[in-house]
XYZ file of C-alpha atoms in Angstrom:
494
model
C 66.924 31.995 30.619
C 69.330 29.368 29.251
C 72.531 30.441 27.556
C 71.505 28.748 24.270
C 68.217 30.675 24.142
C 70.134 33.842 25.003
C 72.450 33.388 22.026
C 69.479 32.670 19.709
C 67.734 35.884 20.838
C 70.943 37.890 20.362
C 71.464 36.402 16.882
C 67.903 37.125 15.663
C 67.964 40.612 17.177
C 71.326 41.412 15.574
C 70.327 40.120 12.120
C 67.136 42.203 12.175
C 69.121 45.317 13.176
C 71.683 44.787 10.432
C 68.921 44.363 7.806
C 67.329 47.631 8.972
C 70.759 49.281 8.711
C 71.180 48.051 5.112
C 67.724 49.442 4.313
C 68.732 52.846 5.727
C 71.952 52.788 3.664
C 69.865 52.115 0.540
C 67.702 55.122 1.478
C 70.848 57.238 1.943
C 72.035 56.242 -1.525
C 68.626 57.264 -2.918
C 68.994 60.640 -1.150
C 72.364 61.192 -2.852
C 70.733 60.310 -6.200
C 67.810 62.620 -5.422
C 69.985 65.616 -4.549
C 72.167 65.032 -7.612
C 69.136 64.867 -9.892
C 67.620 68.059 -8.425
C 70.650 69.937 -9.747
C 70.221 68.587 -13.289
C 68.039 69.910 -16.048
C 67.036 67.401 -18.681
C 65.361 68.045 -22.008
C 63.444 65.048 -23.276
C 61.839 64.664 -26.718
C 58.120 65.467 -26.479
C 54.987 65.302 -28.590
C 53.871 68.706 -29.842
C 50.233 68.720 -28.736
C 49.637 71.906 -30.736
C 50.108 69.848 -33.901
C 46.941 67.766 -34.551
C 49.049 65.139 -36.353
C 51.076 64.476 -33.193
C 48.178 64.208 -30.717
C 47.824 60.522 -29.731
C 44.545 58.868 -28.722
C 44.210 58.496 -24.935
C 41.895 56.279 -22.882
C 41.241 57.222 -19.251
C 40.297 54.242 -17.076
C 38.451 54.786 -13.781
C 38.320 51.469 -11.863
C 35.637 51.817 -9.174
C 33.914 49.627 -6.603
C 31.165 50.952 -4.309
C 32.237 54.607 -4.362
C 28.955 56.394 -3.583
C 30.565 59.301 -1.725
C 33.110 60.307 -4.372
C 31.668 59.248 -7.750
C 30.071 62.580 -8.649
C 33.233 64.475 -7.663
C 35.391 62.070 -9.702
C 33.294 62.231 -12.877
C 32.818 66.008 -12.717
C 36.577 66.441 -12.332
C 37.539 64.037 -15.136
C 35.041 65.729 -17.477
C 37.093 68.935 -17.165
C 40.301 67.333 -18.497
C 41.615 69.438 -21.386
C 42.270 67.249 -24.426
C 40.750 67.066 -27.926
C 37.447 65.190 -27.560
C 38.089 63.317 -30.800
C 41.240 61.814 -29.251
C 39.897 60.970 -25.789
C 37.697 58.258 -24.331
C 36.817 57.586 -20.695
C 36.032 54.122 -19.334
C 34.188 53.946 -16.015
C 35.070 50.373 -14.992
C 32.305 49.865 -12.436
C 32.395 46.671 -10.371
C 30.025 48.140 -7.760
C 27.377 46.026 -6.050
C 25.424 48.804 -4.315
C 23.060 51.712 -5.102
C 25.904 53.810 -6.542
C 25.582 51.936 -9.880
C 22.359 53.733 -10.868
C 23.696 57.156 -9.880
C 26.923 56.544 -11.815
C 24.945 55.452 -14.893
C 22.814 58.616 -14.690
C 25.857 60.903 -14.424
C 27.685 59.097 -17.266
C 24.643 59.561 -19.502
C 24.553 63.290 -18.721
C 28.223 63.586 -19.680
C 27.637 61.608 -22.880
C 25.027 64.197 -23.843
C 27.711 66.911 -23.672
C 29.644 65.092 -26.427
C 32.128 63.346 -24.125
C 33.152 59.818 -25.172
C 32.526 58.137 -21.816
C 31.364 54.551 -21.270
C 29.905 52.884 -18.167
C 31.388 49.361 -18.268
C 30.015 46.633 -15.993
C 31.264 43.074 -15.417
C 29.348 39.948 -14.405
C 31.860 39.194 -11.634
C 34.879 40.746 -9.937
C 37.370 38.180 -11.228
C 40.877 39.550 -10.754
C 39.487 42.552 -8.807
C 41.056 45.836 -9.987
C 43.546 44.073 -12.289
C 40.688 42.136 -13.888
C 38.657 45.305 -14.480
C 41.623 47.095 -16.064
C 42.372 44.088 -18.259
C 38.791 43.795 -19.537
C 38.631 47.520 -20.235
C 41.912 47.330 -22.108
C 40.447 44.798 -24.559
C 38.110 47.462 -25.996
C 40.179 50.592 -25.260
C 40.676 52.818 -28.308
C 43.648 54.709 -26.902
C 47.333 54.067 -27.557
C 47.950 55.415 -24.040
C 45.996 54.426 -20.921
C 45.700 56.882 -17.998
C 44.419 55.385 -14.736
C 42.842 57.176 -11.771
C 41.370 55.714 -8.592
C 38.092 57.192 -7.364
C 39.686 59.528 -4.812
C 42.056 61.243 -7.287
C 41.438 64.675 -8.784
C 43.868 65.400 -11.630
C 44.274 68.989 -12.801
C 42.644 69.954 -16.100
C 46.019 70.064 -17.903
C 47.188 66.681 -16.561
C 47.291 64.966 -19.963
C 49.092 67.942 -21.507
C 51.837 67.542 -18.881
C 52.234 63.761 -19.180
C 51.397 62.577 -22.717
C 54.222 64.522 -24.485
C 56.925 62.341 -22.863
C 55.763 59.322 -24.865
C 57.477 60.822 -27.915
C 60.377 58.698 -26.648
C 59.280 55.262 -27.869
C 61.204 53.482 -25.090
C 59.018 55.048 -22.371
C 56.268 52.704 -21.202
C 54.931 54.625 -18.187
C 54.735 58.208 -16.965
C 53.962 58.424 -13.227
C 53.092 61.607 -11.304
C 53.419 62.551 -7.636
C 50.424 62.181 -5.333
C 49.161 65.263 -3.527
C 46.911 65.256 -0.448
C 43.764 67.388 -0.301
C 43.151 66.529 3.369
C 46.752 66.434 4.659
C 45.944 68.471 7.783
C 42.654 66.768 8.689
C 44.147 64.778 11.592
C 47.318 63.262 13.026
C 46.581 60.120 11.003
C 46.380 61.988 7.680
C 49.518 64.025 8.436
C 51.466 60.817 9.123
C 50.240 59.167 5.915
C 51.084 62.273 3.876
C 54.549 62.358 5.453
C 55.273 58.724 4.509
C 53.860 59.068 0.982
C 55.808 62.278 0.358
C 59.026 60.431 1.230
C 58.165 57.711 -1.276
C 57.193 60.141 -4.036
C 60.302 62.290 -3.676
C 63.249 60.399 -2.192
C 62.421 56.914 -3.489
C 60.793 57.524 -6.863
C 63.212 60.275 -7.954
C 66.218 58.560 -6.329
C 65.600 55.345 -8.276
C 64.322 56.813 -11.547
C 67.180 59.327 -11.872
C 69.721 56.480 -12.087
C 67.637 54.184 -14.258
C 66.720 51.850 -11.376
C 63.298 50.189 -11.290
C 60.369 52.216 -9.961
C 56.700 51.340 -9.773
C 53.570 52.684 -11.343
C 51.593 53.543 -8.213
C 48.265 52.099 -9.325
C 46.829 55.531 -10.134
C 47.817 59.025 -11.318
C 49.956 57.553 -14.083
C 49.679 56.695 -17.762
C 50.775 53.566 -19.664
C 51.675 52.928 -23.276
C 49.191 50.202 -24.252
C 51.886 48.339 -26.184
C 53.985 48.198 -22.982
C 51.132 46.590 -21.012
C 50.692 43.883 -23.646
C 54.443 43.329 -24.044
C 54.871 42.861 -20.284
C 52.127 40.218 -20.170
C 49.090 42.364 -19.275
C 47.470 42.840 -15.865
C 47.510 39.842 -13.517
C 45.433 39.455 -10.369
C 47.638 36.984 -8.481
C 49.019 39.649 -6.099
C 47.308 42.441 -4.136
C 49.565 45.049 -5.778
C 49.025 44.439 -9.482
C 50.676 47.806 -10.206
C 54.053 46.789 -8.732
C 53.853 43.407 -10.457
C 53.266 44.809 -13.966
C 55.840 47.574 -13.378
C 58.637 45.086 -12.728
C 57.632 42.802 -15.607
C 57.678 45.814 -17.949
C 61.070 47.086 -16.786
C 62.561 43.600 -17.022
C 61.508 43.837 -20.688
C 63.628 47.027 -21.014
C 60.743 49.528 -20.938
C 61.676 52.891 -19.385
C 59.554 54.631 -16.762
C 59.419 58.421 -16.449
C 58.634 59.933 -13.052
C 57.413 63.541 -12.874
C 57.930 64.943 -9.372
C 56.698 68.384 -10.425
C 53.304 67.139 -11.636
C 51.108 66.721 -8.563
C 47.851 64.761 -8.683
C 45.706 65.587 -5.624
C 43.958 62.763 -3.764
C 42.148 62.036 -0.521
C 43.887 60.205 2.320
C 42.016 57.681 4.526
C 40.723 59.539 7.596
C 39.762 56.526 9.711
C 42.278 54.042 11.030
C 40.261 51.023 9.826
C 40.562 52.374 6.264
C 44.293 53.003 6.741
C 44.619 49.463 8.121
C 43.060 47.874 5.027
C 45.236 49.993 2.719
C 48.431 49.235 4.662
C 47.604 45.525 4.752
C 47.073 45.400 0.982
C 50.229 47.370 0.170
C 52.486 45.419 2.538
C 51.117 41.976 1.716
C 51.247 42.828 -2.003
C 54.870 43.917 -1.653
C 55.793 40.576 -0.070
C 53.815 38.674 -2.740
C 55.735 40.508 -5.448
C 59.048 39.735 -3.750
C 58.080 36.069 -3.814
C 56.957 36.296 -7.445
C 59.614 38.549 -8.981
C 62.853 38.667 -6.979
C 64.501 35.728 -8.756
C 63.767 37.306 -12.152
C 65.453 40.518 -10.964
C 68.512 38.734 -9.540
C 69.057 36.565 -12.638
C 68.276 39.242 -15.267
C 71.123 39.666 -17.740
C 69.994 43.100 -18.959
C 70.293 45.134 -15.741
C 73.405 46.215 -13.748
C 74.185 45.074 -10.198
C 73.187 48.381 -8.564
C 69.763 48.262 -10.227
C 69.380 44.682 -8.997
C 70.329 45.758 -5.453
C 67.808 48.603 -5.397
C 65.208 46.355 -7.024
C 65.604 43.718 -4.309
C 65.512 46.392 -1.563
C 62.412 47.906 -3.179
C 60.642 44.541 -3.215
C 61.722 44.034 0.427
C 60.404 47.449 1.544
C 57.350 46.053 3.296
C 59.421 43.266 4.887
C 61.229 45.901 6.963
C 58.157 45.881 9.227
C 59.001 42.262 10.079
C 62.519 43.337 11.073
C 61.263 46.329 13.070
C 58.670 44.230 14.899
C 61.310 41.584 15.685
C 63.671 44.199 17.127
C 60.830 45.707 19.183
C 59.651 42.359 20.548
C 63.140 41.197 21.525
C 64.306 44.525 22.948
C 62.942 43.770 26.433
C 64.549 40.289 26.700
C 67.735 41.938 25.416
C 67.528 44.503 28.208
C 67.490 41.693 30.784
C 70.206 39.718 28.980
C 72.467 42.770 29.107
C 71.996 43.089 32.863
C 72.282 39.336 33.572
C 75.261 38.318 31.443
C 77.908 40.988 31.901
C 80.368 39.226 29.575
C 77.894 39.714 26.679
C 77.633 43.492 27.071
C 79.814 44.022 23.976
C 76.989 42.617 21.883
C 74.914 45.670 22.665
C 77.162 47.811 20.556
C 75.087 46.406 17.673
C 72.242 48.554 19.014
C 74.159 51.529 17.665
C 73.130 50.264 14.212
C 69.531 51.124 15.073
C 70.428 54.606 16.313
C 72.512 55.195 13.185
C 69.657 53.915 10.978
C 67.251 56.327 12.697
C 69.642 59.264 12.151
C 70.036 58.360 8.459
C 66.254 58.174 7.974
C 65.829 61.445 9.905
C 68.218 63.196 7.491
C 66.719 61.563 4.376
C 63.136 62.439 5.285
C 64.082 66.029 6.145
C 65.271 66.654 2.594
C 62.036 65.251 1.177
C 59.897 67.144 3.702
C 61.524 70.497 2.997
C 61.222 70.034 -0.785
C 57.425 70.146 -0.370
C 56.861 72.105 2.859
C 59.837 74.504 2.806
C 63.030 74.729 4.882
C 62.290 77.495 7.396
C 63.173 77.048 11.091
C 59.488 76.674 11.999
C 59.134 73.959 9.369
C 62.157 72.152 10.814
C 60.606 72.223 14.301
C 57.341 70.906 12.822
C 59.345 68.248 11.002
C 61.000 66.998 14.202
C 57.598 66.600 15.881
C 56.105 64.930 12.811
C 59.074 62.571 12.298
C 58.856 61.140 15.809
C 55.057 60.988 15.654
C 55.367 59.117 12.352
C 58.050 56.852 13.825
C 55.866 55.985 16.843
C 52.734 55.259 14.811
C 54.728 53.231 12.245
C 55.939 51.131 15.197
C 52.313 50.834 16.312
C 51.368 49.463 12.881
C 54.285 46.991 12.905
C 52.261 43.995 14.184
C 49.459 44.564 11.655
C 51.916 45.000 8.798
C 54.068 42.054 9.910
C 51.022 39.766 9.664
C 50.449 41.111 6.128
C 54.095 40.541 5.148
C 54.159 37.005 6.540
C 50.953 36.121 4.684
C 52.507 37.479 1.489
C 55.757 35.535 1.871
C 53.910 32.329 2.806
C 51.619 32.588 -0.214
C 48.325 32.870 1.682
C 45.746 34.273 -0.758
C 43.207 36.899 0.276
C 40.597 39.113 -1.328
C 41.391 42.611 -2.604
C 39.856 44.818 0.127
C 39.175 48.320 -1.151
C 39.972 51.395 0.909
C 36.740 53.254 1.827
C 36.547 56.814 0.419
C 34.906 59.641 2.345
C 34.843 62.846 0.255
C 36.642 64.690 3.053
C 37.826 68.086 1.824
C 38.191 70.172 4.996
C 38.362 69.941 8.776
C 34.587 70.327 9.234
C 33.665 67.318 7.054
C 32.768 64.187 9.007
C 33.334 60.524 8.189
C 30.775 59.250 10.686
C 27.918 57.325 9.127
C 29.957 56.150 6.118
C 28.197 52.923 5.146
C 31.369 51.301 3.787
C 33.196 51.349 7.117
C 33.784 47.924 8.587
C 31.845 47.332 11.787
C 34.182 44.545 12.895
C 37.076 45.079 15.263
C 40.421 43.852 13.967
C 41.510 40.668 15.811
C 44.980 42.227 15.981
C 43.633 44.849 18.387
C 43.803 42.509 21.374
C 47.458 41.832 20.622
C 48.102 45.552 20.071
C 46.639 46.305 23.505
C 48.818 43.546 25.021
C 51.881 44.987 23.265
C 51.087 48.448 24.610
C 51.193 46.950 28.139
C 54.307 44.936 27.248
C 56.237 48.077 26.329
C 54.901 49.857 29.419
C 56.562 47.011 31.321
C 59.702 47.667 29.230
C 59.751 51.286 30.424
C 59.213 50.181 34.022
C 62.065 47.637 33.708
C 64.519 50.462 33.134
C 64.005 51.630 36.744
C 65.095 48.531 38.776
C 67.798 47.742 36.205
C 68.962 51.367 36.194
C 69.368 51.080 32.422
C 67.538 53.742 30.404
C 69.191 53.131 27.030
C 66.041 51.599 25.492
C 63.573 53.794 27.383
C 62.904 56.221 24.452
C 62.369 53.270 22.089
C 59.925 51.595 24.490
C 58.127 54.907 25.020
C 57.577 55.310 21.270
C 56.383 51.707 21.039
C 53.989 52.237 23.965
C 52.583 55.415 22.396
C 52.436 53.870 18.908
C 50.540 50.744 19.898
C 48.340 52.839 22.189
C 47.489 55.216 19.332
C 46.619 52.369 16.939
C 44.594 50.491 19.580
C 42.531 53.420 20.877
C 41.960 54.919 17.408
C 40.768 51.498 16.203
C 38.460 51.238 19.220
C 36.866 54.649 18.671
C 36.677 54.766 14.866
C 33.734 52.444 14.366
C 30.792 53.984 12.498
C-alpha cells in the first residue's frame, strides 16, 4: 500500500470519526436539555373542551394504501374516539389498488349508519403518494385542526381531549405525541426498533422541543392547525419524508411545535426484516433529501438563533451518520494493517478514541431514555446493556443498506414511496407468514451484506497474526450485525 493511499485512508477515516463524535456531542446536549426539562412543570393555555363554545372542529385523516390486515382494526378503533360528533369528521384517504377497497367501503358505510361523519375518499391516481392524498383531503376538510394516523396506529379514546386543548395558543401549529409499541417483545427485531424509536421520542424530541429547537411531526400520531399547513406551503411530494419537509417549512415560518411525551399512541412495529428494510430506506433517504432541500434555508434564516441552526443541521444530517459509520467500518481493517506496517503513524490511532468516547456518550444518553420508559432497576440495567449492544450490532448491519439510501437522497435520485407492510401482530403467537404484501424479491444488497460479514470475519482473524485486538470487539459486532441482517433477510420471505 503506497504512502499516499495510506494518508488518504487515514484522512477519510479520521473525518468520519470526528463527524460521529460531533453527532454524539449533539446527543449529549439533547440529554442535558431532556433532564432539565423533566424537572420543569409548565402550564400552557388550553381550550376548555367542557365549554361547547371552545370546542374546535377536528378532521381525522387516515391515509391508507393496501392495508387489508389492519383496516378493520383501524376503523373500529378510530370510531371509539371521544369527541362531539358535530365537531368531528373522519377522512379515509384510500389509495388502495387491491380487494381491501370493497371491505373498507363496507365498514365505512356501517360506521356512517351509526351517525359518524366518516368519508371514504378515493383518488384516480397516487400522485404525490401519501403527501398527495393528505393534500387532496385537506381541500375538502371541514376541520380547523387535522389529526393524522397511519393504518397501524391505535390512539386511545381520549387522544383528542389530550392534544386539541394546546391549540389555545395561536402560535402552536403542531402537537405531536410519542409512539408506543404494541408488539415490542415479539422478536429481537421489534425490540431493537422499539429501542431506537424510544430514544428518538424521548431524548431527541423532548431535548429539542424543550429549548425551542426544530422538531418534526412524525407523519402520524400528531395533529396540525390547518392554517399552519397552508402557511407553510402545504404538503409536497418531492421527498420520501413529507412530514419532515413540512415541519421545517412551518418552523421556519415561526410556527411553534408542541411535543407531548406523556401522551402515548400505540402502534405496530414491522416484524419482518424486509418490511423494516423498506421503512429504514424511506426514512434515511428522505432525511438526506430534506437535508439537500432545506439545510440552506436553516443556515441562512434570520429568525432563529445559532444553537437552533446547529441542532437543525444535525437533525437533518441524522441519517447521514450511517454513511460515516459505514465508512469507519469499511476502513477499519486497512487501518489495522496500516498501524502495524507504519510504526511512525501509530499516533494517528489515538483518533480511534473518538469512536470509543462516542459509544460511551450514546450508551449514557440511551440509558436515560430507556429507564424513563422501562424503569431503572438493576435487572432493567442488565437488560439495557444486552439490548444496547444488540441494537448497536444490528444498526451496523443495516449500515450498507442505509448508506445506499442516504447517497441516493444526497445525489437527488428519485424513487417511489414504498409503503411498509402491516401485519396485525398483537402477540407472540400471531404469525406474519402468508402476508400477501411481503416482497418476494431478495434485496440486491444481500450479496454485499454476506460479503461484508466474511470481510469482518477476516478482520477478526487479522487480529491474531498481528497480535492487535483493539478493533476485535468492533469487528465482532460488525460480523454479527451483517450476519443477522443477511440471514434474517434470507429466511423472511413469505
